[in-house]
PDB file of C-alpha atoms in Angstrom:
ATOM      1  CA  HIS A   1      86.608 122.365  75.425  1.00 88.00           C
ATOM      2  CA  VAL A   2      85.217 119.977  72.808  1.00 91.00           C
ATOM      3  CA  GLN A   3      87.642 117.272  71.805  1.00 95.00           C
ATOM      4  CA  LEU A   4      87.818 113.834  70.235  1.00 97.00           C
ATOM      5  CA  VAL A   5      90.899 111.788  70.945  1.00 96.00           C
ATOM      6  CA  GLU A   6      91.778 108.565  69.190  1.00 97.00           C
ATOM      7  CA  SER A   7      94.078 105.983  70.723  1.00 96.00           C
ATOM      8  CA  GLY A   8      95.079 102.373  70.274  1.00 96.00           C
ATOM      9  CA  GLY A   9      96.761 102.525  66.911  1.00 95.00           C
ATOM     10  CA  GLY A  10     100.019 100.742  66.338  1.00 96.00           C
ATOM     11  CA  SER A  11     101.926  98.295  64.223  1.00 97.00           C
ATOM     12  CA  VAL A  12     100.776  94.719  63.659  1.00 97.00           C
ATOM     13  CA  GLN A  13     101.491  91.878  61.309  1.00 97.00           C
ATOM     14  CA  ALA A  14      99.007  90.922  58.638  1.00 98.00           C
ATOM     15  CA  GLY A  15      96.235  88.875  60.176  1.00 97.00           C
ATOM     16  CA  GLY A  16      96.549  90.651  63.485  1.00 97.00           C
ATOM     17  CA  SER A  17      94.069  92.795  65.386  1.00 98.00           C
ATOM     18  CA  LEU A  18      93.853  96.242  66.878  1.00 98.00           C
ATOM     19  CA  ASN A  19      91.195  98.053  68.854  1.00 98.00           C
ATOM     20  CA  VAL A  20      91.174 101.799  68.404  1.00 98.00           C
ATOM     21  CA  SER A  21      89.263 104.079  70.732  1.00 98.00           C
ATOM     22  CA  CYS A  22      87.611 107.439  70.262  1.00 97.00           C
ATOM     23  CA  THR A  23      86.985 109.313  73.493  1.00 97.00           C
ATOM     24  CA  ALA A  24      85.050 112.551  73.649  1.00 95.00           C
ATOM     25  CA  SER A  25      85.335 115.405  76.074  1.00 94.00           C
ATOM     26  CA  GLY A  26      83.285 118.565  76.312  1.00 92.00           C
ATOM     27  CA  PHE A  27      80.164 116.970  74.866  1.00 92.00           C
ATOM     28  CA  THR A  28      78.100 113.791  75.129  1.00 91.00           C
ATOM     29  CA  LEU A  29      79.164 111.480  72.339  1.00 90.00           C
ATOM     30  CA  GLU A  30      76.035 109.332  72.340  1.00 86.00           C
ATOM     31  CA  ARG A  31      74.007 112.317  71.167  1.00 89.00           C
ATOM     32  CA  ASP A  32      75.903 112.221  67.878  1.00 91.00           C
ATOM     33  CA  ASP A  33      76.423 109.594  65.254  1.00 94.00           C
ATOM     34  CA  VAL A  34      80.057 108.535  65.106  1.00 96.00           C
ATOM     35  CA  GLY A  35      82.104 107.538  62.135  1.00 96.00           C
ATOM     36  CA  TRP A  36      85.560 106.093  61.651  1.00 98.00           C
ATOM     37  CA  PHE A  37      87.492 107.238  58.626  1.00 98.00           C
ATOM     38  CA  ARG A  38      90.930 106.423  57.307  1.00 98.00           C
ATOM     39  CA  GLN A  39      93.410 107.965  54.965  1.00 98.00           C
ATOM     40  CA  ALA A  40      96.493 106.320  53.559  1.00 96.00           C
ATOM     41  CA  PRO A  41      99.336 108.299  51.951  1.00 94.00           C
ATOM     42  CA  GLY A  42      98.397 109.355  48.445  1.00 95.00           C
ATOM     43  CA  LYS A  43      94.807 108.204  48.834  1.00 96.00           C
ATOM     44  CA  GLU A  44      91.566 109.958  49.567  1.00 97.00           C
ATOM     45  CA  ARG A  45      89.933 109.705  52.942  1.00 96.00           C
ATOM     46  CA  GLU A  46      87.283 107.011  53.113  1.00 97.00           C
ATOM     47  CA  GLY A  47      84.587 106.148  55.577  1.00 96.00           C
ATOM     48  CA  VAL A  48      85.235 102.812  57.246  1.00 98.00           C
ATOM     49  CA  ALA A  49      82.436 102.373  59.753  1.00 98.00           C
ATOM     50  CA  ALA A  50      79.712 104.362  61.424  1.00 97.00           C
ATOM     51  CA  ILE A  51      77.249 103.935  64.215  1.00 95.00           C
ATOM     52  CA  ASP A  52      73.892 105.580  64.691  1.00 92.00           C
ATOM     53  CA  THR A  53      74.092 106.047  68.425  1.00 83.00           C
ATOM     54  CA  GLY A  54      70.345 106.559  68.580  1.00 81.00           C
ATOM     55  CA  ASP A  55      69.336 103.062  67.549  1.00 87.00           C
ATOM     56  CA  GLY A  56      72.703 101.318  67.402  1.00 88.00           C
ATOM     57  CA  SER A  57      72.612 100.724  63.656  1.00 94.00           C
ATOM     58  CA  THR A  58      76.049 100.152  62.192  1.00 96.00           C
ATOM     59  CA  TYR A  59      77.442 100.642  58.716  1.00 96.00           C
ATOM     60  CA  TYR A  60      80.655  99.370  57.165  1.00 98.00           C
ATOM     61  CA  LEU A  61      82.794  99.840  54.116  1.00 97.00           C
ATOM     62  CA  ASN A  62      82.443  96.707  51.995  1.00 97.00           C
ATOM     63  CA  SER A  63      86.116  95.849  52.270  1.00 97.00           C
ATOM     64  CA  VAL A  64      86.024  95.757  56.090  1.00 98.00           C
ATOM     65  CA  GLU A  65      82.606  94.140  56.546  1.00 97.00           C
ATOM     66  CA  GLY A  66      82.981  91.078  58.740  1.00 97.00           C
ATOM     67  CA  ARG A  67      86.452  92.091  59.936  1.00 98.00           C
ATOM     68  CA  PHE A  68      85.805  95.419  61.691  1.00 98.00           C
ATOM     69  CA  THR A  69      83.291  96.084  64.441  1.00 98.00           C
ATOM     70  CA  ILE A  70      82.208  99.502  65.666  1.00 97.00           C
ATOM     71  CA  SER A  71      80.731  99.781  69.142  1.00 95.00           C
ATOM     72  CA  GLN A  72      79.953 102.389  71.736  1.00 93.00           C
ATOM     73  CA  ASP A  73      80.277 102.708  75.502  1.00 93.00           C
ATOM     74  CA  PRO A  74      78.201 105.672  76.696  1.00 91.00           C
ATOM     75  CA  THR A  75      79.528 105.228  80.241  1.00 94.00           C
ATOM     76  CA  LYS A  76      82.999 106.087  78.942  1.00 95.00           C
ATOM     77  CA  ASN A  77      81.807 108.591  76.349  1.00 95.00           C
ATOM     78  CA  ALA A  78      83.651 106.512  73.805  1.00 95.00           C
ATOM     79  CA  VAL A  79      83.309 104.618  70.558  1.00 96.00           C
ATOM     80  CA  TYR A  80      85.578 101.774  69.522  1.00 97.00           C
ATOM     81  CA  LEU A  81      86.658 100.129  66.313  1.00 98.00           C
ATOM     82  CA  GLN A  82      87.772  96.529  66.658  1.00 98.00           C
ATOM     83  CA  MET A  83      89.834  95.578  63.635  1.00 98.00           C
ATOM     84  CA  ASP A  84      90.564  91.917  62.966  1.00 98.00           C
ATOM     85  CA  SER A  85      92.301  90.070  60.143  1.00 98.00           C
ATOM     86  CA  LEU A  86      94.183  93.208  59.224  1.00 98.00           C
ATOM     87  CA  THR A  87      95.856  93.433  55.837  1.00 98.00           C
ATOM     88  CA  PRO A  88      98.458  95.871  54.508  1.00 97.00           C
ATOM     89  CA  GLU A  89      95.593  97.578  52.645  1.00 97.00           C
ATOM     90  CA  ASP A  90      94.164  98.599  56.034  1.00 98.00           C
ATOM     91  CA  ALA A  91      97.259 100.612  56.930  1.00 98.00           C
ATOM     92  CA  ALA A  92      96.326 104.271  57.293  1.00 98.00           C
ATOM     93  CA  SER A  93      95.688 107.057  59.735  1.00 98.00           C
ATOM     94  CA  TYR A  94      92.355 106.414  61.380  1.00 98.00           C
ATOM     95  CA  TYR A  95      90.124 109.271  62.470  1.00 98.00           C
ATOM     96  CA  CYS A  96      86.884 109.392  64.371  1.00 97.00           C
ATOM     97  CA  ALA A  97      84.261 112.029  63.828  1.00 97.00           C
ATOM     98  CA  ALA A  98      81.009 112.953  65.533  1.00 95.00           C
ATOM     99  CA  GLY A  99      77.954 114.396  63.878  1.00 92.00           C
ATOM    100  CA  LEU A 100      75.391 112.948  61.498  1.00 87.00           C
ATOM    101  CA  ILE A 101      75.911 109.866  59.376  1.00 85.00           C
ATOM    102  CA  CYS A 102      74.302 111.715  56.471  1.00 84.00           C
ATOM    103  CA  GLY A 103      76.578 114.651  57.229  1.00 80.00           C
ATOM    104  CA  PRO A 104      78.045 116.824  58.403  1.00 91.00           C
ATOM    105  CA  PHE A 105      80.457 115.434  60.945  1.00 93.00           C
ATOM    106  CA  ARG A 106      81.082 118.455  63.141  1.00 93.00           C
ATOM    107  CA  TYR A 107      83.942 117.236  65.322  1.00 95.00           C
ATOM    108  CA  TRP A 108      87.065 115.379  64.255  1.00 96.00           C
ATOM    109  CA  GLY A 109      89.909 113.775  66.125  1.00 97.00           C
ATOM    110  CA  GLN A 110      93.569 114.095  65.265  1.00 96.00           C
ATOM    111  CA  GLY A 111      93.965 110.503  64.149  1.00 96.00           C
ATOM    112  CA  THR A 112      95.857 107.414  65.153  1.00 97.00           C
ATOM    113  CA  GLN A 113      98.255 105.535  62.923  1.00 98.00           C
ATOM    114  CA  VAL A 114      97.736 101.898  61.974  1.00 98.00           C
ATOM    115  CA  THR A 115     100.580 100.059  60.290  1.00 98.00           C
ATOM    116  CA  VAL A 116     100.219  96.517  58.947  1.00 97.00           C
ATOM    117  CA  SER A 117     103.235  94.607  57.697  1.00 95.00           C
TER     118      SER A 117
END
């Protein structure tokens, strides 16, 4: 059964940090590129960060560059998103997806909520 599960979301004050995890089951995550996306109420989904698991290249949305860090742990079949210096504008549901950075992302998680006050 192929599944992506996000965890680690929560509520923090502005300036705080969270580390959200994306754990795969049923397939080997490092064989796919992985992206983190977010969607806030009333807004379109946007790509936040991505990692080319082949060569480790990372890509970030301009507004999170320098504050967010995407990383992978093949031993845990997981990808992480470390989020620092959070602002209320970062509040959203965060989703991970596995596939190709240039598209398509074939597997999606159910999301984890991040609230920043």
